[in-house]
Tab-separated table of C-alpha atoms and ligand atoms in Angstrom:
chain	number	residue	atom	x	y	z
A	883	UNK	CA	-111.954	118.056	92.713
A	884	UNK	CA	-114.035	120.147	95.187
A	885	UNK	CA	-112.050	123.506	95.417
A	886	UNK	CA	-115.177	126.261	97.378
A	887	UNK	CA	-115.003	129.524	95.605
A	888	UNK	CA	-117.118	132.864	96.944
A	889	UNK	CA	-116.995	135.889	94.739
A	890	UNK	CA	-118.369	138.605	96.100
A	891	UNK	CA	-121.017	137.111	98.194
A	892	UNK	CA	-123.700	139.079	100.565
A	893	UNK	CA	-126.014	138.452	102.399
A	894	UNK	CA	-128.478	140.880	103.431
A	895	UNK	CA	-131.501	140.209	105.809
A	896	UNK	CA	-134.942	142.210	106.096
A	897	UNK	CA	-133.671	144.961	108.103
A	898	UNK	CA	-131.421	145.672	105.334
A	899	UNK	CA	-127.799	145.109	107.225
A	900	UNK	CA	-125.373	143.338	105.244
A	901	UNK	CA	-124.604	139.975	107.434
A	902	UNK	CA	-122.136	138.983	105.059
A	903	UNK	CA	-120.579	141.863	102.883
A	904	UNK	CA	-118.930	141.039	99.284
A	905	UNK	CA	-116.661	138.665	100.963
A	906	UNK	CA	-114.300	136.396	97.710
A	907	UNK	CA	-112.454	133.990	99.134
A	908	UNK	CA	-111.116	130.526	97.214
A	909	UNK	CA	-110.862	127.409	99.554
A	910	UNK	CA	-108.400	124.512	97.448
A	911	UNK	CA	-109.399	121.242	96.882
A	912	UNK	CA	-108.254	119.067	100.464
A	913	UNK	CA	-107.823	122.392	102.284
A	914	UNK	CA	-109.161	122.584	105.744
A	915	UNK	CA	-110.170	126.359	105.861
A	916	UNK	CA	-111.083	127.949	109.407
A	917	UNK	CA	-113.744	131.393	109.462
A	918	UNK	CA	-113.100	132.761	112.793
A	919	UNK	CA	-114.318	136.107	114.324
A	920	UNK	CA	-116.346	137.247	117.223
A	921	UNK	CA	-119.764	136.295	117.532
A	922	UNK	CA	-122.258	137.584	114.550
A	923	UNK	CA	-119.565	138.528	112.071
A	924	UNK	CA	-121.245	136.451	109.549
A	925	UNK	CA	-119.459	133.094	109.908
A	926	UNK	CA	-122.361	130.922	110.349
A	927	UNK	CA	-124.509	132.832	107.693
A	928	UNK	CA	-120.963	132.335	105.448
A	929	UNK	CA	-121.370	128.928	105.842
A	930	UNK	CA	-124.957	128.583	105.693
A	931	UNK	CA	-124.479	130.175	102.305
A	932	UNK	CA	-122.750	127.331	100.903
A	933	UNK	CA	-124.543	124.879	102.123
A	934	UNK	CA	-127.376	126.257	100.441
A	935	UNK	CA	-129.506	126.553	103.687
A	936	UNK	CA	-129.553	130.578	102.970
A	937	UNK	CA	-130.315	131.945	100.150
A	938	UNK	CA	-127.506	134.429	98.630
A	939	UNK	CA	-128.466	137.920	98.441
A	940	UNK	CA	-125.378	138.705	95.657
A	941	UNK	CA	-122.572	137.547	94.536
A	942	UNK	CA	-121.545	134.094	93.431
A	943	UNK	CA	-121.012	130.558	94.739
A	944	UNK	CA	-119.029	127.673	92.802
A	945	UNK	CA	-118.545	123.916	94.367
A	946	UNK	CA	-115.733	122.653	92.052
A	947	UNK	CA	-116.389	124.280	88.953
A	948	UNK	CA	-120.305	124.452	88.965
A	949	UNK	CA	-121.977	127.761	90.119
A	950	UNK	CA	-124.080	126.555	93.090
A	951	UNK	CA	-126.497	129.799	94.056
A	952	UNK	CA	-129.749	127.658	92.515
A	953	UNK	CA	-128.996	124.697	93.613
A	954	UNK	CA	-130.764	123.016	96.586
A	955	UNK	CA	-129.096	122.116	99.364
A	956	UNK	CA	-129.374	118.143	99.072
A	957	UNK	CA	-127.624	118.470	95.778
A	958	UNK	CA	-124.665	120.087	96.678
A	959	UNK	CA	-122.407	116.971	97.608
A	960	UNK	CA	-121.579	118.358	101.305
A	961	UNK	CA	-122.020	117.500	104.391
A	962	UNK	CA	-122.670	119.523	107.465
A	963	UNK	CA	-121.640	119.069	111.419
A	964	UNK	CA	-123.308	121.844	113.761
A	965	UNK	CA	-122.732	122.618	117.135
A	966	UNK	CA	-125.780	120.998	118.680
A	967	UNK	CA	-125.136	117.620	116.549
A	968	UNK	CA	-129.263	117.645	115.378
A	969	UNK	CA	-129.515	113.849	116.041
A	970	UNK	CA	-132.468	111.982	116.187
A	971	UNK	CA	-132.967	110.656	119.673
A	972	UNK	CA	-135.654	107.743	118.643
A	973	UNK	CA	-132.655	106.389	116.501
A	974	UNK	CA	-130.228	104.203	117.490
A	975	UNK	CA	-126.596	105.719	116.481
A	976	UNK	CA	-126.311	103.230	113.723
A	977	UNK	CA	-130.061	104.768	112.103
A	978	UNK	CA	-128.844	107.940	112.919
A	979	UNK	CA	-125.905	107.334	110.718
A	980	UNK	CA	-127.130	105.312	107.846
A	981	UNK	CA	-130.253	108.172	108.156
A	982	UNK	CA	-128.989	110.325	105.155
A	983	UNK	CA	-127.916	107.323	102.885
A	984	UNK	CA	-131.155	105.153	103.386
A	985	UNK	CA	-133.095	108.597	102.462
A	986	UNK	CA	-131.009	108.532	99.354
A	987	UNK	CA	-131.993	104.668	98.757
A	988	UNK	CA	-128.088	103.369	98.451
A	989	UNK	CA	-128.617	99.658	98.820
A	990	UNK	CA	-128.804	98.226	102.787
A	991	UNK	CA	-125.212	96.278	102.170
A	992	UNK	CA	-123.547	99.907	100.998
A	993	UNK	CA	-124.817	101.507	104.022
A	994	UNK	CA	-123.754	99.219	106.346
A	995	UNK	CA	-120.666	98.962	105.262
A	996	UNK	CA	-120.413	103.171	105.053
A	997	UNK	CA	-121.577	102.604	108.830
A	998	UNK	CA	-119.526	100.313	110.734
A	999	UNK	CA	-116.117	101.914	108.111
A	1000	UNK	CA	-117.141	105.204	109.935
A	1001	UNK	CA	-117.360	103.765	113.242
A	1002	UNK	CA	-114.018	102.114	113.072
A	1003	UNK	CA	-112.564	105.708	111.817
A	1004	UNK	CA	-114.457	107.499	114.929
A	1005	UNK	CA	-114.400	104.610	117.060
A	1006	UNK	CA	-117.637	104.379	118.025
A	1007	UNK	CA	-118.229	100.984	116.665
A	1008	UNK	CA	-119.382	99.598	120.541
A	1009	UNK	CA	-121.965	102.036	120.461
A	1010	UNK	CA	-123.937	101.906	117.467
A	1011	UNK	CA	-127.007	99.756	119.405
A	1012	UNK	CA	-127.334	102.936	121.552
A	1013	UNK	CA	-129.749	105.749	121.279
A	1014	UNK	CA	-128.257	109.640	121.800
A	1015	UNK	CA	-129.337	109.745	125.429
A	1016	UNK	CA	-127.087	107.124	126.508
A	1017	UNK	CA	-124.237	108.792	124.875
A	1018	UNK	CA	-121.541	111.541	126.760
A	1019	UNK	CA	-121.384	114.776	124.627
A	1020	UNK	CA	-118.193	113.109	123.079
A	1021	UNK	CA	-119.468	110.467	121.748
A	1022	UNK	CA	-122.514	112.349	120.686
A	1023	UNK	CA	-120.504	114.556	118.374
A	1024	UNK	CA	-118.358	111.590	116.771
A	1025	UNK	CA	-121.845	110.346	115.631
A	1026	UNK	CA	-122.883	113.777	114.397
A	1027	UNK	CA	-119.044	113.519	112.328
A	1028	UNK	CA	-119.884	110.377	111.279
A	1029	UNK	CA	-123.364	110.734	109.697
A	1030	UNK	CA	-121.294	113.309	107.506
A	1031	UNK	CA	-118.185	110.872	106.923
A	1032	UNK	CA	-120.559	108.334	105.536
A	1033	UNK	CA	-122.141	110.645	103.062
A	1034	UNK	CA	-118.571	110.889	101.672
A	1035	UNK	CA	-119.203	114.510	100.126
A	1036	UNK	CA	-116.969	116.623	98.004
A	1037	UNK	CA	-116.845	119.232	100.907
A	1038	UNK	CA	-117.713	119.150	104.843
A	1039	UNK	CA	-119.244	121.941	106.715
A	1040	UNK	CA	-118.728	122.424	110.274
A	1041	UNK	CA	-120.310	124.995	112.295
A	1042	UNK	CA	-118.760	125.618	115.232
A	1043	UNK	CA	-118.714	121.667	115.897
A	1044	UNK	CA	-117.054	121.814	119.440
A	1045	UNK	CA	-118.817	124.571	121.462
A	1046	UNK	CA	-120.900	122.293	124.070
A	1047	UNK	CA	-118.096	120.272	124.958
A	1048	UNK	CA	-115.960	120.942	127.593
A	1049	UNK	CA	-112.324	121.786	127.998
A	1050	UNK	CA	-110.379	118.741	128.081
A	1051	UNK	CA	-112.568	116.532	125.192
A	1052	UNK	CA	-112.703	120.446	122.720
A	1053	UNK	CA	-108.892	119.492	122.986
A	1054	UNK	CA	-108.947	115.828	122.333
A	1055	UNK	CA	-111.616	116.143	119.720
A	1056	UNK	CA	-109.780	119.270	118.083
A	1057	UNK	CA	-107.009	116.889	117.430
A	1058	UNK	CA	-109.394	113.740	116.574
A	1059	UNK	CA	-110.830	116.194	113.443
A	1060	UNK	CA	-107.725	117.178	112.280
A	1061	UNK	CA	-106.515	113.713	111.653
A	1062	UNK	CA	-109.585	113.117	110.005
A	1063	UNK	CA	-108.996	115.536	107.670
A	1064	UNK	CA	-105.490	114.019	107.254
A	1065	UNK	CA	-107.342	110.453	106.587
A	1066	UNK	CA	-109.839	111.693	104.515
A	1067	UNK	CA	-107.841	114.312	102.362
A	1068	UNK	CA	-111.260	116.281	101.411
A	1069	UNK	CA	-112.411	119.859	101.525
A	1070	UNK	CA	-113.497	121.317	104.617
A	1071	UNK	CA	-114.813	124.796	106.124
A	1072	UNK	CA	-114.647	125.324	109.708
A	1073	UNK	CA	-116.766	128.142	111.755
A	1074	UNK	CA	-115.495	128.869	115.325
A	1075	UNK	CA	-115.227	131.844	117.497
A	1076	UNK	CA	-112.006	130.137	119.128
A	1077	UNK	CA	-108.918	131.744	117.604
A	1078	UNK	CA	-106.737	128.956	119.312
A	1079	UNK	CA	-109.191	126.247	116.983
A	1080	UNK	CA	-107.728	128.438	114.169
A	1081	UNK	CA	-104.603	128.655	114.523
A	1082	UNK	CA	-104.342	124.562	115.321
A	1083	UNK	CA	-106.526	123.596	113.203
A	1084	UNK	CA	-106.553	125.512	110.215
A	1085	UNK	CA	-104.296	125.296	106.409
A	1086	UNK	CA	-105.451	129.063	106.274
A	1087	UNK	CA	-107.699	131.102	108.206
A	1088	UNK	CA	-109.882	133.755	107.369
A	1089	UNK	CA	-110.773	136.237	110.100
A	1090	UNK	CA	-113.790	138.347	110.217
A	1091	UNK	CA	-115.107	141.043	111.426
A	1092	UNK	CA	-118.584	142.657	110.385
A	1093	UNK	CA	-119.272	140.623	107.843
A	1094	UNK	CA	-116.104	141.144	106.457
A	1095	UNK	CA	-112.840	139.141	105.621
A	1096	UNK	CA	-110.038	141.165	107.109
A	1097	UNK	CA	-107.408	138.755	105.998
A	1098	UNK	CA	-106.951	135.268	104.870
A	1099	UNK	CA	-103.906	133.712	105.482
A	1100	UNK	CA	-101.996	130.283	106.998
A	1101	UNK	CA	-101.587	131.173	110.608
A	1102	UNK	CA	-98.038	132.152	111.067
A	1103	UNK	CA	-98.724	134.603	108.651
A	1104	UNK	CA	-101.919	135.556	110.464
A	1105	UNK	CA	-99.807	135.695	113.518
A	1106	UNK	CA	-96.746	137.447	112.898
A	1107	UNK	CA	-97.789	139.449	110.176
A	1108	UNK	CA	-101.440	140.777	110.808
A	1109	UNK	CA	-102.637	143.136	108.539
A	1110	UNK	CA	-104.393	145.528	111.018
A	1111	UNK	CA	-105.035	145.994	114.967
A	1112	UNK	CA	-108.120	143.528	114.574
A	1113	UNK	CA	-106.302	140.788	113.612
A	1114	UNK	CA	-103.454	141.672	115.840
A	1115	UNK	CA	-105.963	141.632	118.653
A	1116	UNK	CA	-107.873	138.314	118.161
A	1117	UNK	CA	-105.195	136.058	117.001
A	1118	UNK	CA	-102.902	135.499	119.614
A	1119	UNK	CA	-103.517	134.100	123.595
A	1120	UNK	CA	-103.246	136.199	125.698
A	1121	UNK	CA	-104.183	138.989	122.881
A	1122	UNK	CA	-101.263	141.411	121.468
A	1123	UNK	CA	-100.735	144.439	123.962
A	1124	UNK	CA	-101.057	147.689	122.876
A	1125	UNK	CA	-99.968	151.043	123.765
A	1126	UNK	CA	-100.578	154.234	122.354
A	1127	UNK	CA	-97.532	156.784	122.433
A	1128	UNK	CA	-95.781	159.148	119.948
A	1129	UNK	CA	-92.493	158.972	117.630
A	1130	UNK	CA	-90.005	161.136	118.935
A	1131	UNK	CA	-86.896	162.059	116.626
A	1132	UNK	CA	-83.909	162.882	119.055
A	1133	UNK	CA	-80.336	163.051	116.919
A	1134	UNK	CA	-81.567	161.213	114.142
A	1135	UNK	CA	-82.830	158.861	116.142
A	1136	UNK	CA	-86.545	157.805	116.597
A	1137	UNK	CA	-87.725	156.310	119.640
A	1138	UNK	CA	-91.451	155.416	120.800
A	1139	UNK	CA	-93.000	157.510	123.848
A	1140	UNK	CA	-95.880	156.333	125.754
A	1141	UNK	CA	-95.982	158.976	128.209
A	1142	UNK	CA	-94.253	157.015	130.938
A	1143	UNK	CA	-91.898	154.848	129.389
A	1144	UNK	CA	-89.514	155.685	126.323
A	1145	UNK	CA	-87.950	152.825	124.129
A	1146	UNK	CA	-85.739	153.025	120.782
A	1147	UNK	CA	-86.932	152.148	117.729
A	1148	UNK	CA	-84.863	149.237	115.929
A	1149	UNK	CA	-83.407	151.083	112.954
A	1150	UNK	CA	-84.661	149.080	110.151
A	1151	UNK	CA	-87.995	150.284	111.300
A	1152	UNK	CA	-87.090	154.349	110.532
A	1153	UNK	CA	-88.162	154.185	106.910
A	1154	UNK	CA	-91.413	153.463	107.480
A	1155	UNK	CA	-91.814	155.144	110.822
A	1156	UNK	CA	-90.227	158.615	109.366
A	1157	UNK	CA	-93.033	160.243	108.246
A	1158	UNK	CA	-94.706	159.504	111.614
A	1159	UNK	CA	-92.288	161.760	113.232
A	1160	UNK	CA	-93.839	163.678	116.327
A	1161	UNK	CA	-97.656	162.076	115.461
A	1162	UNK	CA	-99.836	159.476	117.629
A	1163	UNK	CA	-99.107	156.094	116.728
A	1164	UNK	CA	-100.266	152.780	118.620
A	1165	UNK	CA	-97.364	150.327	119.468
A	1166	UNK	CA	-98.236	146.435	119.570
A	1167	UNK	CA	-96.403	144.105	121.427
A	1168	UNK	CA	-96.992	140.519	122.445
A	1169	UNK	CA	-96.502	138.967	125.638
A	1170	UNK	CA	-93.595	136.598	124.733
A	1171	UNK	CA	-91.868	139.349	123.098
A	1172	UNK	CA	-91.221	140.944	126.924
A	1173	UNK	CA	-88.783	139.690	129.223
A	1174	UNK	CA	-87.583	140.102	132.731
A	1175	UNK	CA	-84.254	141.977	132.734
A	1176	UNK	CA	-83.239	139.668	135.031
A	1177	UNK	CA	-82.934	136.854	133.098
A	1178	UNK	CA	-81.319	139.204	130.216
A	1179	UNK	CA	-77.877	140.253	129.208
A	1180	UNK	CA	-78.368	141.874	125.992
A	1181	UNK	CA	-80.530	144.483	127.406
A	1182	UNK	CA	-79.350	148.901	126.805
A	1183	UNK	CA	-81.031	151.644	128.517
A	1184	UNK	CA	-82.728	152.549	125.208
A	1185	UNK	CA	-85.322	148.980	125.211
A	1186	UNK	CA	-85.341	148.358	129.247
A	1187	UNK	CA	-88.443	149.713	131.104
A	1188	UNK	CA	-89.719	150.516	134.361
A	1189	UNK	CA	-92.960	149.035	135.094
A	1190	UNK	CA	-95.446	147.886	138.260
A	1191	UNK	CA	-95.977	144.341	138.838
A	1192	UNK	CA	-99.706	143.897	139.905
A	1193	UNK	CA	-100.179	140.344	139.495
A	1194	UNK	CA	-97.865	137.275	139.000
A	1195	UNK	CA	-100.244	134.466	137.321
A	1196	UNK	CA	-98.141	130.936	137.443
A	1197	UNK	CA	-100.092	128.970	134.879
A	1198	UNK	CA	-97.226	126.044	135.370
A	1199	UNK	CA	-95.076	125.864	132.300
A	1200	UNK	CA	-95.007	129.363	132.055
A	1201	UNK	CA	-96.349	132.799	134.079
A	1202	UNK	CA	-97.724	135.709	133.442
A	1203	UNK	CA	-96.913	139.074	134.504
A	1204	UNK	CA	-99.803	141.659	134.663
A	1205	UNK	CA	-97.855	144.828	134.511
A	1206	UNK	CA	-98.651	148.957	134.343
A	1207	UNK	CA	-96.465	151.442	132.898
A	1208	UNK	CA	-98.889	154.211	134.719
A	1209	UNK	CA	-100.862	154.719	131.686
A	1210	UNK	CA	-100.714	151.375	129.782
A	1211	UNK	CA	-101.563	148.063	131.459
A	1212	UNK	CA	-99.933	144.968	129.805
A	1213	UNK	CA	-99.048	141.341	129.731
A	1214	UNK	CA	-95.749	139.377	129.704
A	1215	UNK	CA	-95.194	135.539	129.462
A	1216	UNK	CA	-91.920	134.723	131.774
A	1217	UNK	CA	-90.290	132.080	132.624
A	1218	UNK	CA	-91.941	129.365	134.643
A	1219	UNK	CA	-89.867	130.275	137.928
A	1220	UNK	CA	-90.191	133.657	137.438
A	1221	UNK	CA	-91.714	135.582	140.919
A	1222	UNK	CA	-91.086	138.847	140.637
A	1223	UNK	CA	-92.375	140.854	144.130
A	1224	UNK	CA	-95.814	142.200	143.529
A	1225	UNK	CA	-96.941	145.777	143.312
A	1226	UNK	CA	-93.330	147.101	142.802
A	1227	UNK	CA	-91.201	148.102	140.399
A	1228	UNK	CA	-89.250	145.837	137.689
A	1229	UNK	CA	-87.407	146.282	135.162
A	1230	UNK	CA	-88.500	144.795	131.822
A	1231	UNK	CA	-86.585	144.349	127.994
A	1232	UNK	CA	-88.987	144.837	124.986
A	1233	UNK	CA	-87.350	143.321	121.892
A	1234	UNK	CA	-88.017	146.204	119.514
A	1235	UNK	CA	-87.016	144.109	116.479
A	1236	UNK	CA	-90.567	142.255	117.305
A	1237	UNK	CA	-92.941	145.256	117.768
A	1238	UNK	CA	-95.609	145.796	115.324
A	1239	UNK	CA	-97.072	149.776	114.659
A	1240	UNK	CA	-100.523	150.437	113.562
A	1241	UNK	CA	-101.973	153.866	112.589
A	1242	UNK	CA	-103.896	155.418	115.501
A	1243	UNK	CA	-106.918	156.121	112.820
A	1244	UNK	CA	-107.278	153.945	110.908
A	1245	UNK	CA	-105.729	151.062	112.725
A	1246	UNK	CA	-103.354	149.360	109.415
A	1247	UNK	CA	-100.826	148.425	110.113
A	1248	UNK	CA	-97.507	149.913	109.089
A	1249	UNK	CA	-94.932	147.511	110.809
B	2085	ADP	P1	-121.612	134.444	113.545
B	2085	ADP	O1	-121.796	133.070	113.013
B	2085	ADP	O2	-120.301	135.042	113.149
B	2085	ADP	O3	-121.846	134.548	115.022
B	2085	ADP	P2	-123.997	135.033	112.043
B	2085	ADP	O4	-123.618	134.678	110.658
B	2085	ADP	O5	-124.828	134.058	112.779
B	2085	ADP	O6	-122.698	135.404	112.867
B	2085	ADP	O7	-124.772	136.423	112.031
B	2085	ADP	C1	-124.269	137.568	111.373
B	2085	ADP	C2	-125.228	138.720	111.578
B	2085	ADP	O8	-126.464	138.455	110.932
B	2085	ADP	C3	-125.564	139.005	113.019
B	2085	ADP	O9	-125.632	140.393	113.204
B	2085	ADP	C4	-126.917	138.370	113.204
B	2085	ADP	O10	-127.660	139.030	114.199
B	2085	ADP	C5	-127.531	138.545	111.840
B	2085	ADP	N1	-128.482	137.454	111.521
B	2085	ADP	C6	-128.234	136.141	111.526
B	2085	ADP	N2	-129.315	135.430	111.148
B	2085	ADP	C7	-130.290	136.342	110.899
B	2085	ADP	C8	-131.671	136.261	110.460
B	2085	ADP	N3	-132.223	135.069	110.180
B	2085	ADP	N4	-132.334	137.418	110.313
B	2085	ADP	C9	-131.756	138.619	110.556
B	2085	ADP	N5	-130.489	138.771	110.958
B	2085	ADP	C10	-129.758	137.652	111.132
């Protein structure tokens, strides 16, 4: 069993700013759990924690069910993958792998064994003659995964594992790590900055922001469901739009106002959006949650817009519409043949059963 518990961990460096503020979070035995955030939100120094390469200013860390804070790093059964792999470029890949096992003195046969079973998994097994220079940045980071698979720990660390490759092979190799996880049905903790990593990757995510968890959650719930404007904002390609307008009441009815465009509020929204009545509120939308009116019949009056087109961005399976309301720029994602004329006027549907509210202060959300 290797279940990762945090309870209230910090970490606070000499200038006396919390990195990493009282964060709890429980990570289940064979649960692949992603920390994402912007840069220097206190992933890495999260991680670092439990790896035992930083020391914990407060709080407390458990591995399974033994409290970890004293305990060196070589004797915490993990295993670590960081973003600039850290092999040793004297070493042929197959010394670079059996590195941490002969330093642990596991007889020659065992690590050999370990060694070409990893390379089969990775399949790197024609390349374990050949020193890191003579290796593409693919095939340098399958030997950095498998000097960690070989190790078999209780729990694998990976710190932002994918940042130096490119593109195409961050996409292959995304996919090549989550079947690993599937194979090897252990513990992991993933750092990335890459919210798309998260939400393919991850069983649950935990998003940060200063040193904080903001929420922790599997990623449709992270998705449709965020719990504030921060989460709404980084989860999601291309990001949530937002637009900051009032509640009107008009009959009994409430309706949002931007300033330029007016829509109606669904009406199992009205409980919660009462009390809001005539204050500043910020409106969230996402960009597949718009459509062309065009291609709509269900439109009324009371969710159709009146926008500018400024660019039309045909990505191939799908386009996006760069549009302006006059106050409020904004995204849509259209249909694939979609062209509407640029720099005019079109008409657009929101689908107010899908819009998300937030408080203008303190940016919770409501809906
Ligand atoms: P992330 O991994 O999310 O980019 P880090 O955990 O690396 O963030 O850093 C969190 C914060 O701690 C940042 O503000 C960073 O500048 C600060 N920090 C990181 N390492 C040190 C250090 N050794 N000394 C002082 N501050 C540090």
């Amino acid at each position: 069993m290797a279940q990762v518990s945090l309870k209230d961990v910090s970490k606070i460096y000499a200038d006396g700013i919390a990195a990493v503020d009282k964060i709890s979070l429980g990570i289940e035995n064979r649960e692949f759990m992603v920390l994402v955030g912007p840069s220097g939100c206190g992933k890495s120094t999260t991680l670092r924690m439990v790896a035992g390469l930083e020391e914990i200013s407060e709080g407390r860390i458990y591995i399974g069910d033994k409290l970890v804070n004293e305990v060196p790093a070589k004797d915490r059964d993990i295993a670590m993958v960081f973003q600039n792999y850290a092999l040793y470029p004297h070493m042929t890949v197959f010394e670079n792998m059996a590195f941490g096992l002969k330093l642990r003195k596991y007889p020659k046969q065992e690590i050999s064994k370990r060694v070409i079973d990893a390379a089969g998994i990775l399949g790197i097994k024609a390349l374990l003659n050949r020193r890191p220079k003579e290796l593409s940045g693919g095939e340098r980071q399958r030997v950095a995964v498998g000097r960690a698979i070989v190790r078999k720990p209780l729990v694998f660390l990976f710190d932002e594992p994918l940042s130096n490759l490119d593109a195409k092979l961050r996409v292959q190799m995304r996919t090549e790590i989550h079947k690993l996880h599937l194979r090897l049905a252990t513990t992991m903790i993933y750092v990335t900055h890459d919210q798309t990593e998260a939400m393919t990757m991850g069983d649950r995510i935990a998003v940060m922001k200063d040193g904080i968890i903001q929420q922790a959650a599997d990623p449709i719930t992270i998705y449709d469901s965020p719990v504030n404007k921060f989460v709404a904002s980084f989860i999601g390609s291309p990001p949530m739009n937002f637009m900051l307008g009032r509640i009107i009441k008009k009959d009994g009815k409430l309706y949002f106002d931007e300033g330029k465009i007016i829509v109606r509020i669904a009406e199992e929204m009205y409980k919660k959006l009462n009390p809001y009545a005539g204050k500043e509120i910020i409106m969230g939308l996402r960009s597949e949650d718009i459509y062309d009116k065009l291609f709509v019949s269900s439109a009324t009056a009371e969710n159709v817009v009146k926008v500018t087109c400024e660019v039309v961005e045909p990505l191939g399976s799908e386009v996006y519409l760069y549009l302006n309301t006059g106050k409020h720029t904004f995204i849509a994602r259209v249909g694939a043949h979609d062209r509407p004329p640029i720099n005019q006027d079109m008409d657009l549907v929101f689908d107010m059963s899908k819009v998300h509210f937030f408080d203008k202060d303190t940016e919770v959300t409501i809906i």
